[in-house]
């Protein structure tokens, strides 16, 4: 069953310098118990897409200009503020990337989790405390009864992130949005948090939308991947599709910029030259055209339609168009060396 479906989403922000077109026609979907990773450079629209799902686009400057966000039976773009607040924290949970700014430094950790049980689920304070201690234990906090009364500054970065995960899970949501959940953590703690998320998903059958720029995290946790660039999903497929047979030059560039630990040969990591386009005035054609070494004239002038390579795998790239004669070898070479 499909938990989330986003169709042709457009989000913009009005600033003194003009209107920023942050998300431009995004299509996504998430199935029950599935993890979808949204990857791309900073500023590509990943977090704005997540905020749109939660109904957290800051107003009056930000607005959803068009499209549909369906969560279960709810059309999120037309819900009242009251209904959105009811869904947030109960049916949809969110893990923010910086736990230090997500937690209230003046409140005991236990009380911050208690609030979910008391305000959202209407439990008594004693019942809430019992559930909070059990939840702290579930996310790997040692001696949860004692730590219940501690403040956030008394926890390490990894432990704070576990607390943030506990808050997101308190009402047992069917969808969990994790926005760069391991960015501020060292490699060892990152691995522990990823294992925790995998275990939680297996035990609770929670669907996850994972926002990240780390392809290692994607390989570890995701089932499917959507690659975003300049507010557009340029490629989407299973993890196997993206790592074994990438179709878009931007995806090739992302893959070439990370080390391959399985390679027997020394490989030079490649940076993607240039900078993303100005979203005050988005390009008419493919947004990656100015940085793409394979760009053709048509790439500058027209945005390509989706080309489907299987039921699960699609990309927006003129190289993959059947009319792009003579470029099939380039496309195939990009796949092999992605």
PDB file of C-alpha atoms in Angstrom, residues 136-270:
ATOM      1  CA  UNK A 136      14.531   5.508  25.651  1.00  0.00           C
ATOM      2  CA  UNK A 137      15.601   1.920  26.250  1.00  0.00           C
ATOM      3  CA  UNK A 138      14.356   0.923  22.772  1.00  0.00           C
ATOM      4  CA  UNK A 139      16.545   3.539  21.062  1.00  0.00           C
ATOM      5  CA  UNK A 140      19.623   2.451  22.988  1.00  0.00           C
ATOM      6  CA  UNK A 141      19.875   4.899  25.904  1.00  0.00           C
ATOM      7  CA  UNK A 142      21.615   3.106  28.779  1.00  0.00           C
ATOM      8  CA  UNK A 143      20.018   3.425  32.249  1.00  0.00           C
ATOM      9  CA  UNK A 144      16.902   5.161  30.851  1.00  0.00           C
ATOM     10  CA  UNK A 145      15.272   5.652  34.265  1.00  0.00           C
ATOM     11  CA  UNK A 146      18.164   7.865  35.391  1.00  0.00           C
ATOM     12  CA  UNK A 147      18.693   9.580  32.019  1.00  0.00           C
ATOM     13  CA  UNK A 148      14.989  10.488  31.932  1.00  0.00           C
ATOM     14  CA  UNK A 149      15.777  13.375  34.310  1.00  0.00           C
ATOM     15  CA  UNK A 150      18.902  14.613  32.483  1.00  0.00           C
ATOM     16  CA  UNK A 151      19.168  17.642  30.187  1.00  0.00           C
ATOM     17  CA  UNK A 152      20.333  17.597  26.559  1.00  0.00           C
ATOM     18  CA  UNK A 153      23.774  19.080  27.367  1.00  0.00           C
ATOM     19  CA  UNK A 154      24.472  15.978  29.495  1.00  0.00           C
ATOM     20  CA  UNK A 155      24.223  13.719  26.417  1.00  0.00           C
ATOM     21  CA  UNK A 156      26.767  13.112  23.666  1.00  0.00           C
ATOM     22  CA  UNK A 157      25.893  13.953  20.043  1.00  0.00           C
ATOM     23  CA  UNK A 158      24.970  10.359  19.252  1.00  0.00           C
ATOM     24  CA  UNK A 159      22.830  10.029  22.375  1.00  0.00           C
ATOM     25  CA  UNK A 160      21.042  13.314  21.588  1.00  0.00           C
ATOM     26  CA  UNK A 161      20.230  11.987  18.129  1.00  0.00           C
ATOM     27  CA  UNK A 162      18.783   8.845  19.749  1.00  0.00           C
ATOM     28  CA  UNK A 163      16.564  11.083  21.884  1.00  0.00           C
ATOM     29  CA  UNK A 164      15.396  12.964  18.773  1.00  0.00           C
ATOM     30  CA  UNK A 165      14.569   9.611  17.175  1.00  0.00           C
ATOM     31  CA  UNK A 166      12.634   8.629  20.313  1.00  0.00           C
ATOM     32  CA  UNK A 167      10.575  11.841  20.099  1.00  0.00           C
ATOM     33  CA  UNK A 168       9.821  11.152  16.422  1.00  0.00           C
ATOM     34  CA  UNK A 169       8.748   7.577  17.235  1.00  0.00           C
ATOM     35  CA  UNK A 170       6.720   8.311  20.361  1.00  0.00           C
ATOM     36  CA  UNK A 171       3.290   8.181  18.692  1.00  0.00           C
ATOM     37  CA  UNK A 172       4.293   5.255  16.453  1.00  0.00           C
ATOM     38  CA  UNK A 173       3.975   7.157  13.122  1.00  0.00           C
ATOM     39  CA  UNK A 174       3.533   5.279   9.848  1.00  0.00           C
ATOM     40  CA  UNK A 175       5.942   7.692   8.079  1.00  0.00           C
ATOM     41  CA  UNK A 176       9.277   8.933   9.412  1.00  0.00           C
ATOM     42  CA  UNK A 177      11.134  11.789   7.685  1.00  0.00           C
ATOM     43  CA  UNK A 178      14.847  11.802   8.510  1.00  0.00           C
ATOM     44  CA  UNK A 179      16.567  15.015   7.384  1.00  0.00           C
ATOM     45  CA  UNK A 180      20.340  14.379   7.288  1.00  0.00           C
ATOM     46  CA  UNK A 181      20.121  12.321  10.523  1.00  0.00           C
ATOM     47  CA  UNK A 182      23.836  11.409  10.650  1.00  0.00           C
ATOM     48  CA  UNK A 183      25.541  14.523   9.234  1.00  0.00           C
ATOM     49  CA  UNK A 184      26.914  15.871  12.527  1.00  0.00           C
ATOM     50  CA  UNK A 185      28.100  12.466  13.813  1.00  0.00           C
ATOM     51  CA  UNK A 186      31.403  10.647  13.492  1.00  0.00           C
ATOM     52  CA  UNK A 187      31.592   7.482  11.393  1.00  0.00           C
ATOM     53  CA  UNK A 188      31.223   5.025  14.290  1.00  0.00           C
ATOM     54  CA  UNK A 189      28.171   6.765  15.776  1.00  0.00           C
ATOM     55  CA  UNK A 190      26.715   7.211  12.286  1.00  0.00           C
ATOM     56  CA  UNK A 191      26.841   3.438  11.766  1.00  0.00           C
ATOM     57  CA  UNK A 192      25.066   2.894  15.102  1.00  0.00           C
ATOM     58  CA  UNK A 193      22.281   5.348  14.195  1.00  0.00           C
ATOM     59  CA  UNK A 194      21.810   3.671  10.795  1.00  0.00           C
ATOM     60  CA  UNK A 195      21.563   0.263  12.465  1.00  0.00           C
ATOM     61  CA  UNK A 196      19.010   1.718  14.902  1.00  0.00           C
ATOM     62  CA  UNK A 197      16.872   3.092  12.050  1.00  0.00           C
ATOM     63  CA  UNK A 198      17.031  -0.245  10.203  1.00  0.00           C
ATOM     64  CA  UNK A 199      15.982  -2.146  13.326  1.00  0.00           C
ATOM     65  CA  UNK A 200      13.131   0.263  14.062  1.00  0.00           C
ATOM     66  CA  UNK A 201      11.857  -0.022  10.502  1.00  0.00           C
ATOM     67  CA  UNK A 202      11.975  -3.813  10.623  1.00  0.00           C
ATOM     68  CA  UNK A 203      10.195  -4.016  13.977  1.00  0.00           C
ATOM     69  CA  UNK A 204       7.579  -1.302  13.363  1.00  0.00           C
ATOM     70  CA  UNK A 205       7.223  -1.513   9.561  1.00  0.00           C
ATOM     71  CA  UNK A 206       7.657   2.268   9.427  1.00  0.00           C
ATOM     72  CA  UNK A 207       8.118   3.950   6.046  1.00  0.00           C
ATOM     73  CA  UNK A 208      11.096   6.336   5.901  1.00  0.00           C
ATOM     74  CA  UNK A 209      11.932   9.324   3.712  1.00  0.00           C
ATOM     75  CA  UNK A 210      15.674   9.814   4.117  1.00  0.00           C
ATOM     76  CA  UNK A 211      17.124  13.198   3.117  1.00  0.00           C
ATOM     77  CA  UNK A 212      20.885  12.954   2.579  1.00  0.00           C
ATOM     78  CA  UNK A 213      23.861  13.839   0.398  1.00  0.00           C
ATOM     79  CA  UNK A 214      25.812  10.778   1.598  1.00  0.00           C
ATOM     80  CA  UNK A 215      25.676   7.915  -0.899  1.00  0.00           C
ATOM     81  CA  UNK A 216      27.157   5.571   1.707  1.00  0.00           C
ATOM     82  CA  UNK A 217      24.097   6.158   3.888  1.00  0.00           C
ATOM     83  CA  UNK A 218      21.880   5.547   0.849  1.00  0.00           C
ATOM     84  CA  UNK A 219      23.551   2.207   0.129  1.00  0.00           C
ATOM     85  CA  UNK A 220      23.172   1.173   3.773  1.00  0.00           C
ATOM     86  CA  UNK A 221      19.561   2.117   4.419  1.00  0.00           C
ATOM     87  CA  UNK A 222      17.498   2.871   1.291  1.00  0.00           C
ATOM     88  CA  UNK A 223      15.338   0.705  -0.968  1.00  0.00           C
ATOM     89  CA  UNK A 224      14.802   3.360  -3.639  1.00  0.00           C
ATOM     90  CA  UNK A 225      16.499   6.656  -4.489  1.00  0.00           C
ATOM     91  CA  UNK A 226      15.392   9.937  -6.046  1.00  0.00           C
ATOM     92  CA  UNK A 227      18.238  12.186  -7.221  1.00  0.00           C
ATOM     93  CA  UNK A 228      17.362  15.893  -7.077  1.00  0.00           C
ATOM     94  CA  UNK A 229      19.075  18.764  -8.829  1.00  0.00           C
ATOM     95  CA  UNK A 230      17.934  22.408  -8.887  1.00  0.00           C
ATOM     96  CA  UNK A 231      14.476  21.526  -7.598  1.00  0.00           C
ATOM     97  CA  UNK A 232      13.850  18.684 -10.068  1.00  0.00           C
ATOM     98  CA  UNK A 233      14.077  14.887  -9.703  1.00  0.00           C
ATOM     99  CA  UNK A 234      16.533  14.029 -12.480  1.00  0.00           C
ATOM    100  CA  UNK A 235      16.705  10.286 -11.805  1.00  0.00           C
ATOM    101  CA  UNK A 236      14.772   7.786  -9.718  1.00  0.00           C
ATOM    102  CA  UNK A 237      15.139   4.054  -9.185  1.00  0.00           C
ATOM    103  CA  UNK A 238      16.040   1.263  -6.816  1.00  0.00           C
ATOM    104  CA  UNK A 239      19.391   1.358  -5.038  1.00  0.00           C
ATOM    105  CA  UNK A 240      20.584  -1.335  -7.460  1.00  0.00           C
ATOM    106  CA  UNK A 241      19.436   0.777 -10.444  1.00  0.00           C
ATOM    107  CA  UNK A 242      21.296   3.863  -9.255  1.00  0.00           C
ATOM    108  CA  UNK A 243      24.542   2.182  -8.264  1.00  0.00           C
ATOM    109  CA  UNK A 244      24.760  -0.413 -11.037  1.00  0.00           C
ATOM    110  CA  UNK A 245      23.139   1.337 -14.008  1.00  0.00           C
ATOM    111  CA  UNK A 246      22.868   5.126 -13.479  1.00  0.00           C
ATOM    112  CA  UNK A 247      21.412   7.008 -16.441  1.00  0.00           C
ATOM    113  CA  UNK A 248      21.877  10.724 -15.723  1.00  0.00           C
ATOM    114  CA  UNK A 249      25.230  12.589 -15.955  1.00  0.00           C
ATOM    115  CA  UNK A 250      24.577  14.230 -12.594  1.00  0.00           C
ATOM    116  CA  UNK A 251      24.205  10.796 -10.986  1.00  0.00           C
ATOM    117  CA  UNK A 252      27.439   9.716 -12.714  1.00  0.00           C
ATOM    118  CA  UNK A 253      29.144  12.757 -11.197  1.00  0.00           C
ATOM    119  CA  UNK A 254      27.853  12.019  -7.690  1.00  0.00           C
ATOM    120  CA  UNK A 255      29.065   8.422  -7.900  1.00  0.00           C
ATOM    121  CA  UNK A 256      32.495   9.449  -9.201  1.00  0.00           C
ATOM    122  CA  UNK A 257      32.925  11.883  -6.312  1.00  0.00           C
ATOM    123  CA  UNK A 258      32.912   9.148  -3.642  1.00  0.00           C
ATOM    124  CA  UNK A 259      35.558   6.437  -3.148  1.00  0.00           C
ATOM    125  CA  UNK A 260      34.828   2.854  -4.170  1.00  0.00           C
ATOM    126  CA  UNK A 261      36.148   0.656  -1.358  1.00  0.00           C
ATOM    127  CA  UNK A 262      35.727  -2.476  -3.486  1.00  0.00           C
ATOM    128  CA  UNK A 263      37.927  -1.248  -6.329  1.00  0.00           C
ATOM    129  CA  UNK A 264      41.342  -2.924  -6.684  1.00  0.00           C
ATOM    130  CA  UNK A 265      42.742   0.047  -8.603  1.00  0.00           C
ATOM    131  CA  UNK A 266      43.602   3.544  -7.450  1.00  0.00           C
ATOM    132  CA  UNK A 267      40.879   5.895  -8.601  1.00  0.00           C
ATOM    133  CA  UNK A 268      40.973   9.656  -8.666  1.00  0.00           C
ATOM    134  CA  UNK A 269      37.843  11.201  -7.192  1.00  0.00           C
ATOM    135  CA  UNK A 270      36.187  13.628  -9.584  1.00  0.00           C
TER     136      UNK A 270
END
